[in-house]
mmCIF file of C-alpha atoms in Angstrom:
data_model
loop_
_atom_site.group_PDB
_atom_site.id
_atom_site.type_symbol
_atom_site.label_atom_id
_atom_site.label_comp_id
_atom_site.label_asym_id
_atom_site.label_seq_id
_atom_site.Cartn_x
_atom_site.Cartn_y
_atom_site.Cartn_z
ATOM 1 C CA MET A 67 -17.089 -24.829 -3.492
ATOM 2 C CA ILE A 68 -19.876 -23.174 -4.806
ATOM 3 C CA LEU A 69 -20.168 -21.501 -1.589
ATOM 4 C CA PHE A 70 -16.529 -20.399 -1.990
ATOM 5 C CA ILE A 71 -16.906 -18.298 -5.667
ATOM 6 C CA ALA A 72 -19.968 -16.821 -3.940
ATOM 7 C CA LEU A 73 -18.252 -15.797 -1.296
ATOM 8 C CA VAL A 74 -15.082 -14.784 -3.291
ATOM 9 C CA TYR A 75 -17.053 -12.439 -5.670
ATOM 10 C CA CYS A 76 -19.412 -10.909 -2.822
ATOM 11 C CA LEU A 77 -15.241 -9.843 -0.982
ATOM 12 C CA LYS A 78 -13.574 -8.685 -4.173
ATOM 13 C CA LYS A 79 -17.279 -6.434 -4.940
ATOM 14 C CA LEU A 80 -17.104 -5.326 -1.666
ATOM 15 C CA LEU A 81 -13.263 -4.433 -1.875
ATOM 16 C CA HIS A 82 -13.723 -2.420 -4.953
ATOM 17 C CA ARG A 83 -16.519 -0.672 -3.349
ATOM 18 C CA VAL A 84 -14.448 0.285 -0.850
ATOM 19 C CA GLY A 85 -12.070 1.627 -2.986
ATOM 20 C CA ILE A 86 -9.461 -1.377 -2.738
ATOM 21 C CA SER A 87 -7.653 -2.061 -6.479
ATOM 22 C CA ILE A 88 -6.701 -5.452 -6.992
ATOM 23 C CA TRP A 89 -4.292 -6.429 -9.880
ATOM 24 C CA LYS A 90 -4.467 -9.561 -9.912
ATOM 25 C CA PHE A 91 -7.302 -12.262 -8.826
ATOM 26 C CA ARG A 92 -7.600 -15.859 -9.024
ATOM 27 C CA ILE A 93 -8.957 -19.250 -7.227
ATOM 28 C CA GLN A 94 -7.153 -22.354 -6.112
ATOM 29 C CA ILE A 95 -9.412 -25.344 -6.381
ATOM 30 C CA SER A 96 -7.183 -27.676 -4.519
ATOM 31 C CA PRO A 97 -6.500 -27.087 -1.916
ATOM 32 C CA PRO A 98 -9.252 -24.288 -1.622
ATOM 33 C CA CYS A 99 -8.026 -20.890 -1.995
ATOM 34 C CA MET A 100 -8.108 -17.461 -3.200
ATOM 35 C CA ILE A 101 -5.271 -15.099 -4.163
ATOM 36 C CA PHE A 102 -4.977 -11.239 -4.649
ATOM 37 C CA GLU A 103 -1.907 -9.832 -6.309
ATOM 38 C CA GLY A 104 -0.812 -6.026 -6.507
ATOM 39 C CA VAL A 105 -3.553 -4.738 -3.605
ATOM 40 C CA ARG A 106 -3.430 -0.892 -3.324
ATOM 41 C CA CYS A 107 -5.558 1.071 -1.271
ATOM 42 C CA GLN A 108 -6.007 5.201 -0.661
ATOM 43 C CA ARG A 109 -7.425 7.069 2.079
ATOM 44 C CA ARG A 110 -8.044 10.974 2.602
ATOM 45 C CA LEU A 111 -7.935 11.324 6.833
ATOM 46 C CA ALA A 112 -8.121 14.689 8.546
ATOM 47 C CA THR A 113 -4.994 15.124 8.544
ATOM 48 C CA GLY A 114 -3.199 13.765 4.768
ATOM 49 C CA THR A 115 -3.555 10.946 2.934
ATOM 50 C CA SER A 116 -2.773 6.765 3.865
ATOM 51 C CA SER A 117 -1.736 4.605 1.579
ATOM 52 C CA VAL A 118 -1.495 0.603 1.616
ATOM 53 C CA SER A 119 0.608 -1.272 -0.861
ATOM 54 C CA ILE A 120 0.474 -5.136 -0.910
ATOM 55 C CA ALA A 121 2.349 -7.352 -2.754
ATOM 56 C CA SER A 122 -0.195 -10.358 -2.304
ATOM 57 C CA ILE A 123 -2.971 -11.709 -0.269
ATOM 58 C CA ARG A 124 -3.525 -15.343 0.243
ATOM 59 C CA ILE A 125 -6.370 -16.875 1.932
ATOM 60 C CA GLN A 126 -6.515 -20.652 2.235
ATOM 61 C CA LEU A 127 -9.244 -22.791 4.397
ATOM 62 C CA HIS A 128 -8.391 -25.921 6.039
ATOM 63 C CA LEU A 129 -10.773 -28.977 7.693
ATOM 64 C CA PRO A 130 -9.897 -28.731 11.322
ATOM 65 C CA ARG A 131 -8.148 -30.889 13.551
ATOM 66 C CA ARG A 132 -8.089 -31.533 17.156
ATOM 67 C CA ALA A 133 -4.219 -31.337 17.196
ATOM 68 C CA TYR A 134 -4.556 -28.692 15.247
ATOM 69 C CA PRO A 135 -7.947 -26.755 14.624
ATOM 70 C CA ARG A 136 -6.973 -24.402 12.052
ATOM 71 C CA TRP A 137 -9.361 -23.269 9.450
ATOM 72 C CA LEU A 138 -8.478 -20.326 7.849
ATOM 73 C CA SER A 139 -4.977 -19.379 7.194
ATOM 74 C CA PHE A 140 -4.157 -15.278 5.844
ATOM 75 C CA THR A 141 -0.698 -14.823 4.469
ATOM 76 C CA ALA A 142 0.066 -10.841 3.056
ATOM 77 C CA ALA A 143 3.697 -10.454 1.625
ATOM 78 C CA LYS A 144 5.594 -7.028 1.791
ATOM 79 C CA PHE A 145 2.978 -5.083 3.182
ATOM 80 C CA GLU A 146 3.734 -1.812 3.438
ATOM 81 C CA GLU A 147 1.723 1.114 5.037
ATOM 82 C CA LYS A 148 2.229 5.211 4.704
ATOM 83 C CA GLY A 149 0.582 7.627 6.855
ATOM 84 C CA PRO A 150 0.897 11.359 7.530
ATOM 85 C CA SER A 151 2.720 10.778 10.917
ATOM 86 C CA TYR A 152 4.383 6.760 10.416
ATOM 87 C CA HIS A 153 5.997 4.558 7.979
ATOM 88 C CA LEU A 154 5.555 1.243 8.566
ATOM 89 C CA PHE A 155 6.183 -2.264 6.757
ATOM 90 C CA ALA A 156 6.277 -6.174 7.033
ATOM 91 C CA GLU A 157 8.090 -8.458 5.092
ATOM 92 C CA ALA A 158 5.210 -10.859 5.592
ATOM 93 C CA ILE A 159 1.881 -10.966 7.883
ATOM 94 C CA HIS A 160 0.310 -14.757 8.528
ATOM 95 C CA ALA A 161 -2.420 -15.632 10.694
ATOM 96 C CA THR A 162 -4.100 -18.376 11.539
ATOM 97 C CA LEU A 163 -7.334 -19.139 12.949
ATOM 98 C CA TRP A 164 -8.711 -21.462 15.819
ATOM 99 C CA ILE A 165 -11.774 -23.587 16.099
ATOM 100 C CA PHE A 166 -12.858 -23.892 19.563
ATOM 101 C CA PRO A 167 -9.210 -23.118 20.780
ATOM 102 C CA TYR A 168 -9.914 -22.301 24.611
ATOM 103 C CA LEU A 169 -11.849 -26.038 24.744
ATOM 104 C CA LEU A 170 -8.860 -28.127 22.990
ATOM 105 C CA ARG A 171 -6.367 -25.729 25.069
ATOM 106 C CA PHE A 172 -4.598 -25.069 22.056
ATOM 107 C CA THR A 173 -4.293 -20.993 22.849
ATOM 108 C CA GLY A 174 -5.451 -19.332 26.416
ATOM 109 C CA GLY A 175 -8.567 -17.936 24.389
ATOM 110 C CA PRO A 176 -7.433 -15.732 21.177
ATOM 111 C CA TRP A 177 -9.020 -17.124 17.810
ATOM 112 C CA ALA A 178 -5.790 -16.543 15.976
ATOM 113 C CA ASN A 179 -1.900 -16.391 15.694
ATOM 114 C CA VAL A 180 -0.614 -13.247 13.693
ATOM 115 C CA ASN A 181 3.087 -13.698 13.142
ATOM 116 C CA LEU A 182 4.681 -9.967 12.132
ATOM 117 C CA ASP A 183 7.990 -11.033 9.609
ATOM 118 C CA ASP A 184 10.257 -8.004 9.744
ATOM 119 C CA PHE A 185 8.212 -5.446 11.353
ATOM 120 C CA ARG A 186 9.221 -1.718 11.178
ATOM 121 C CA LEU A 187 7.959 0.921 12.223
ATOM 122 C CA ARG A 188 9.342 4.716 11.647
ATOM 123 C CA VAL A 189 7.072 7.439 13.356
ATOM 124 C CA TYR A 190 8.569 10.897 12.313
ATOM 125 C CA THR A 191 7.655 12.648 14.988
ATOM 126 C CA SER A 192 6.556 12.156 19.186
ATOM 127 C CA GLN A 193 4.223 15.033 18.899
ATOM 128 C CA VAL A 194 1.770 13.566 16.113
ATOM 129 C CA MET A 195 1.525 9.057 16.234
ATOM 130 C CA PRO A 196 -1.040 6.977 15.138
ATOM 131 C CA GLY A 197 -3.674 6.248 17.433
ATOM 132 C CA TRP A 198 -3.248 2.511 17.514
ATOM 133 C CA VAL A 199 0.945 3.286 18.702
ATOM 134 C CA ALA A 200 -0.703 5.091 21.369
ATOM 135 C CA GLU A 201 -2.635 2.280 22.549
ATOM 136 C CA LEU A 202 0.383 0.074 22.516
ATOM 137 C CA ARG A 203 2.592 2.358 23.832
ATOM 138 C CA SER A 204 -0.065 3.487 26.525
ATOM 139 C CA ASP A 205 -0.445 -0.930 27.490
ATOM 140 C CA LEU A 206 3.400 -1.128 27.464
ATOM 141 C CA ILE A 207 3.965 0.823 29.389
ATOM 142 C CA THR A 208 1.629 0.280 31.978
ATOM 143 C CA SER A 209 2.766 -3.382 32.347
ATOM 144 C CA ILE A 210 6.191 -2.066 33.192
ATOM 145 C CA LEU A 211 4.915 0.007 36.229
ATOM 146 C CA SER A 212 2.711 -2.141 37.707
ATOM 147 C CA GLY A 213 2.976 -5.717 35.679
ATOM 148 C CA GLU A 214 4.151 -8.929 37.232
ATOM 149 C CA TYR A 215 7.744 -9.764 36.375
ATOM 150 C CA LEU A 216 8.381 -13.552 35.852
ATOM 151 C CA ARG A 217 11.871 -13.593 34.476
ATOM 152 C CA LEU A 218 14.676 -10.925 33.638
ATOM 153 C CA ASP A 219 17.958 -11.801 32.898
ATOM 154 C CA ASP A 220 19.910 -9.086 32.345
ATOM 155 C CA LEU A 221 19.503 -5.152 32.522
ATOM 156 C CA LYS A 222 22.155 -2.978 31.445
ATOM 157 C CA THR A 223 21.797 1.149 31.335
ATOM 158 C CA GLY A 224 24.187 3.690 29.487
ATOM 159 C CA ILE A 225 24.500 7.662 29.759
ATOM 160 C CA PHE A 226 27.444 8.560 26.687
ATOM 161 C CA PHE A 227 28.499 12.503 26.541
ATOM 162 C CA GLY A 228 29.911 14.061 23.070
ATOM 163 C CA ASP A 229 28.333 16.186 20.332
ATOM 164 C CA GLU A 230 25.052 15.177 21.572
ATOM 165 C CA TRP A 231 24.312 12.723 24.724
ATOM 166 C CA LYS A 232 23.393 9.064 23.970
ATOM 167 C CA ILE A 233 21.116 7.097 26.040
ATOM 168 C CA SER A 234 21.384 3.052 25.705
ATOM 169 C CA ALA A 235 19.420 -0.052 27.728
ATOM 170 C CA SER A 236 20.294 -3.241 26.830
ATOM 171 C CA VAL A 237 17.812 -6.198 28.366
ATOM 172 C CA HIS A 238 17.934 -10.049 28.617
ATOM 173 C CA ASN A 239 14.828 -12.779 28.460
ATOM 174 C CA TRP A 240 12.982 -10.575 29.735
ATOM 175 C CA HIS A 241 9.078 -11.883 30.661
ATOM 176 C CA ILE A 242 6.397 -9.197 32.208
ATOM 177 C CA ARG A 243 2.506 -10.447 33.252
ATOM 178 C CA ASN A 244 0.039 -7.253 32.893
ATOM 179 C CA PHE A 245 -3.282 -7.518 34.649
ATOM 180 C CA GLN A 246 -5.258 -8.755 31.577
ATOM 181 C CA ASN A 247 -3.495 -12.071 31.808
ATOM 182 C CA ARG A 248 -1.437 -10.508 29.191
ATOM 183 C CA ILE A 249 3.136 -11.696 29.011
ATOM 184 C CA TYR A 250 4.829 -10.028 27.075
ATOM 185 C CA SER A 251 7.968 -11.570 26.460
ATOM 186 C CA LEU A 252 11.242 -10.910 24.255
ATOM 187 C CA VAL A 253 14.593 -12.237 24.022
ATOM 188 C CA LYS A 254 16.283 -9.723 23.269
ATOM 189 C CA LEU A 255 15.666 -5.550 23.188
ATOM 190 C CA ASP A 256 18.036 -2.828 22.325
ATOM 191 C CA ALA A 257 16.970 0.811 22.756
ATOM 192 C CA GLN A 258 19.208 4.460 22.440
ATOM 193 C CA LEU A 259 18.571 7.896 22.783
ATOM 194 C CA LEU A 260 19.927 10.420 21.021
ATOM 195 C CA ARG A 261 19.783 14.299 21.854
ATOM 196 C CA ASN A 262 21.918 17.163 21.064
ATOM 197 C CA TRP A 263 22.423 20.075 23.488
ATOM 198 C CA THR A 264 21.337 22.790 21.780
ATOM 199 C CA ASP A 265 16.674 21.485 21.491
ATOM 200 C CA ASP A 266 15.005 19.274 22.793
ATOM 201 C CA THR A 267 14.337 16.831 20.436
ATOM 202 C CA GLY A 268 16.764 14.181 19.595
ATOM 203 C CA LYS A 269 16.148 10.669 17.846
ATOM 204 C CA PHE A 270 14.519 7.215 19.407
ATOM 205 C CA VAL A 271 15.299 3.496 17.916
ATOM 206 C CA MET A 272 14.549 0.194 19.061
ATOM 207 C CA ILE A 273 15.430 -3.065 18.212
ATOM 208 C CA ALA A 274 13.226 -6.384 19.853
ATOM 209 C CA GLU A 275 14.004 -9.927 18.713
ATOM 210 C CA GLU A 276 11.612 -12.948 19.340
ATOM 211 C CA CYS A 277 8.524 -10.751 20.977
ATOM 212 C CA ARG A 278 5.640 -13.057 22.030
ATOM 213 C CA TRP A 279 1.908 -11.200 23.052
ATOM 214 C CA THR A 280 0.555 -13.592 24.643
ATOM 215 C CA LYS A 281 -2.985 -14.548 26.339
ATOM 216 C CA VAL A 282 -2.546 -16.837 29.171
ATOM 217 C CA ARG A 283 -5.595 -19.088 30.664
ATOM 218 C CA SER A 284 -7.399 -17.708 33.571
ATOM 219 C CA PHE A 285 -7.820 -18.866 36.911
ATOM 220 C CA GLU A 286 -11.499 -17.908 36.226
ATOM 221 C CA LYS A 287 -14.002 -20.810 36.233
ATOM 222 C CA ARG A 288 -14.860 -21.756 32.594
ATOM 223 C CA GLY A 289 -17.076 -25.186 31.294
ATOM 224 C CA ASP A 290 -14.185 -26.884 29.062
ATOM 225 C CA SER A 291 -17.339 -28.687 27.178
ATOM 226 C CA LEU A 292 -18.182 -28.252 23.703
ATOM 227 C CA LEU A 293 -21.474 -27.402 25.111
ATOM 228 C CA TRP A 294 -20.405 -24.402 27.623
ATOM 229 C CA GLN A 295 -18.233 -22.893 24.574
ATOM 230 C CA MET A 296 -21.213 -22.498 22.896
ATOM 231 C CA VAL A 297 -22.843 -20.787 25.939
ATOM 232 C CA TYR A 298 -19.845 -17.929 25.897
ATOM 233 C CA PHE A 299 -19.299 -18.135 22.052
ATOM 234 C CA PRO A 300 -22.145 -14.831 22.397
ATOM 235 C CA SER A 301 -20.657 -13.386 24.784
ATOM 236 C CA ASP A 302 -17.131 -13.545 23.035
ATOM 237 C CA ILE A 303 -18.583 -12.604 19.746
ATOM 238 C CA TRP A 304 -19.500 -9.109 21.344
ATOM 239 C CA LYS A 305 -16.326 -9.178 22.984
ATOM 240 C CA PHE A 306 -14.528 -9.207 20.093
ATOM 241 C CA ILE A 307 -15.787 -6.017 18.251
ATOM 242 C CA GLY A 308 -15.103 -3.944 21.530
ATOM 243 C CA ASP A 309 -11.609 -5.156 21.657
ATOM 244 C CA PRO A 310 -10.487 -7.494 18.375
ATOM 245 C CA MET A 311 -6.310 -7.752 19.798
ATOM 246 C CA GLY A 312 -7.776 -8.995 23.056
ATOM 247 C CA PHE A 313 -8.585 -12.264 20.754
ATOM 248 C CA ILE A 314 -5.083 -12.476 19.215
ATOM 249 C CA ASP A 315 -1.489 -13.649 20.425
ATOM 250 C CA ILE A 316 1.145 -11.682 18.444
ATOM 251 C CA TYR A 317 5.047 -13.190 17.430
ATOM 252 C CA SER A 318 7.320 -11.418 15.813
ATOM 253 C CA PRO A 319 10.833 -12.503 15.181
ATOM 254 C CA ARG A 320 12.238 -8.927 14.990
ATOM 255 C CA ALA A 321 10.611 -5.478 15.706
ATOM 256 C CA ASP A 322 12.019 -2.424 14.397
ATOM 257 C CA ILE A 323 11.312 0.851 15.939
ATOM 258 C CA THR A 324 12.263 4.098 15.282
ATOM 259 C CA PHE A 325 10.948 8.009 16.067
ATOM 260 C CA ASP A 326 12.636 10.280 13.815
ATOM 261 C CA ASN A 327 12.021 13.609 16.646
ATOM 262 C CA PHE A 328 11.492 12.303 19.832
ATOM 263 C CA ARG A 329 11.388 14.191 22.634
ATOM 264 C CA ILE A 330 11.757 13.918 25.911
ATOM 265 C CA ARG A 331 8.785 15.279 28.147
ATOM 266 C CA ASP A 332 6.398 13.396 24.739
ATOM 267 C CA SER A 333 7.452 9.927 27.041
ATOM 268 C CA GLU A 334 4.541 8.100 28.592
ATOM 269 C CA LEU A 335 7.661 6.612 30.469
ATOM 270 C CA PHE A 336 8.702 9.615 32.510
ATOM 271 C CA LYS A 337 5.004 10.709 33.007
ATOM 272 C CA GLU A 338 4.384 7.319 34.241
ATOM 273 C CA LEU A 339 7.380 7.308 36.340
ATOM 274 C CA GLY A 340 6.642 10.857 37.779
ATOM 275 C CA ALA A 341 2.776 10.409 38.234
ATOM 276 C CA LYS A 342 3.658 7.003 40.210
ATOM 277 C CA ALA A 343 6.477 8.587 42.635
ATOM 278 C CA ARG A 344 3.935 11.302 43.529
ATOM 279 C CA GLU A 345 1.616 8.439 44.296
ATOM 280 C CA MET A 346 3.581 6.300 46.064
ATOM 281 C CA TYR A 347 4.750 9.950 48.285
ATOM 282 C CA GLU A 348 1.334 10.373 48.656
ATOM 283 C CA GLN A 349 0.344 7.635 49.887
ATOM 284 C CA TYR A 350 3.705 7.195 52.573
ATOM 285 C CA TYR A 351 4.467 10.353 53.478
#
């Protein structure tokens, strides 16, 4: 317990040093956890100012069991981030960290499961996007174009003309596996692009339900003993530093993504489809 209190003290000092303010902080003895309330952070970027506000953060330690090897849980309530080019909100972020999840066959390798409740992202224009959104979009487009389709129950598309033209798409039970042994799965997806007739601008809205981004076990031979997990641990740490997202599984019951100003020529999907068509033409003709 003394070690836990010392860790809390050092963490609080570190947060204050990097510019994170906390309105209230308390320690709970049983079960051992620390709770931060009214967390605020603001930083200056080259393109403007970014601010983060969190109603409360709860970090709790657990005793791992073989049937449920959880050693730490993290919950952030009402997470909101405002940047120069986007506005992000999540009602709650729940993270669970595992110990030796691959050995205990609890995950396909990731050390943490992250749940995003009521995830909402608003991007002001498709011309300027945060880096992590661009990376996620690129990975998703690559998976759509070159991944393995495990399941696709229904796909509907439509084009409607009026004062503005509208393209809509609806997908049910869509599962794709990419080259990294990651499976994108969702129960339902509705997307809609609205565009006026006078210029190349419009609005894009996408609503996805029961979204999962899950790592599956690879066919590589990896020792399943505790000794082998200890041998692999240093290399896993190195990989985590280079690609932390590779060690996380993500689930969101509902995700709403909106682009206020969306240009067709900024669409990565159209660019990649064009490149793919050109590659196939050069290969076969």
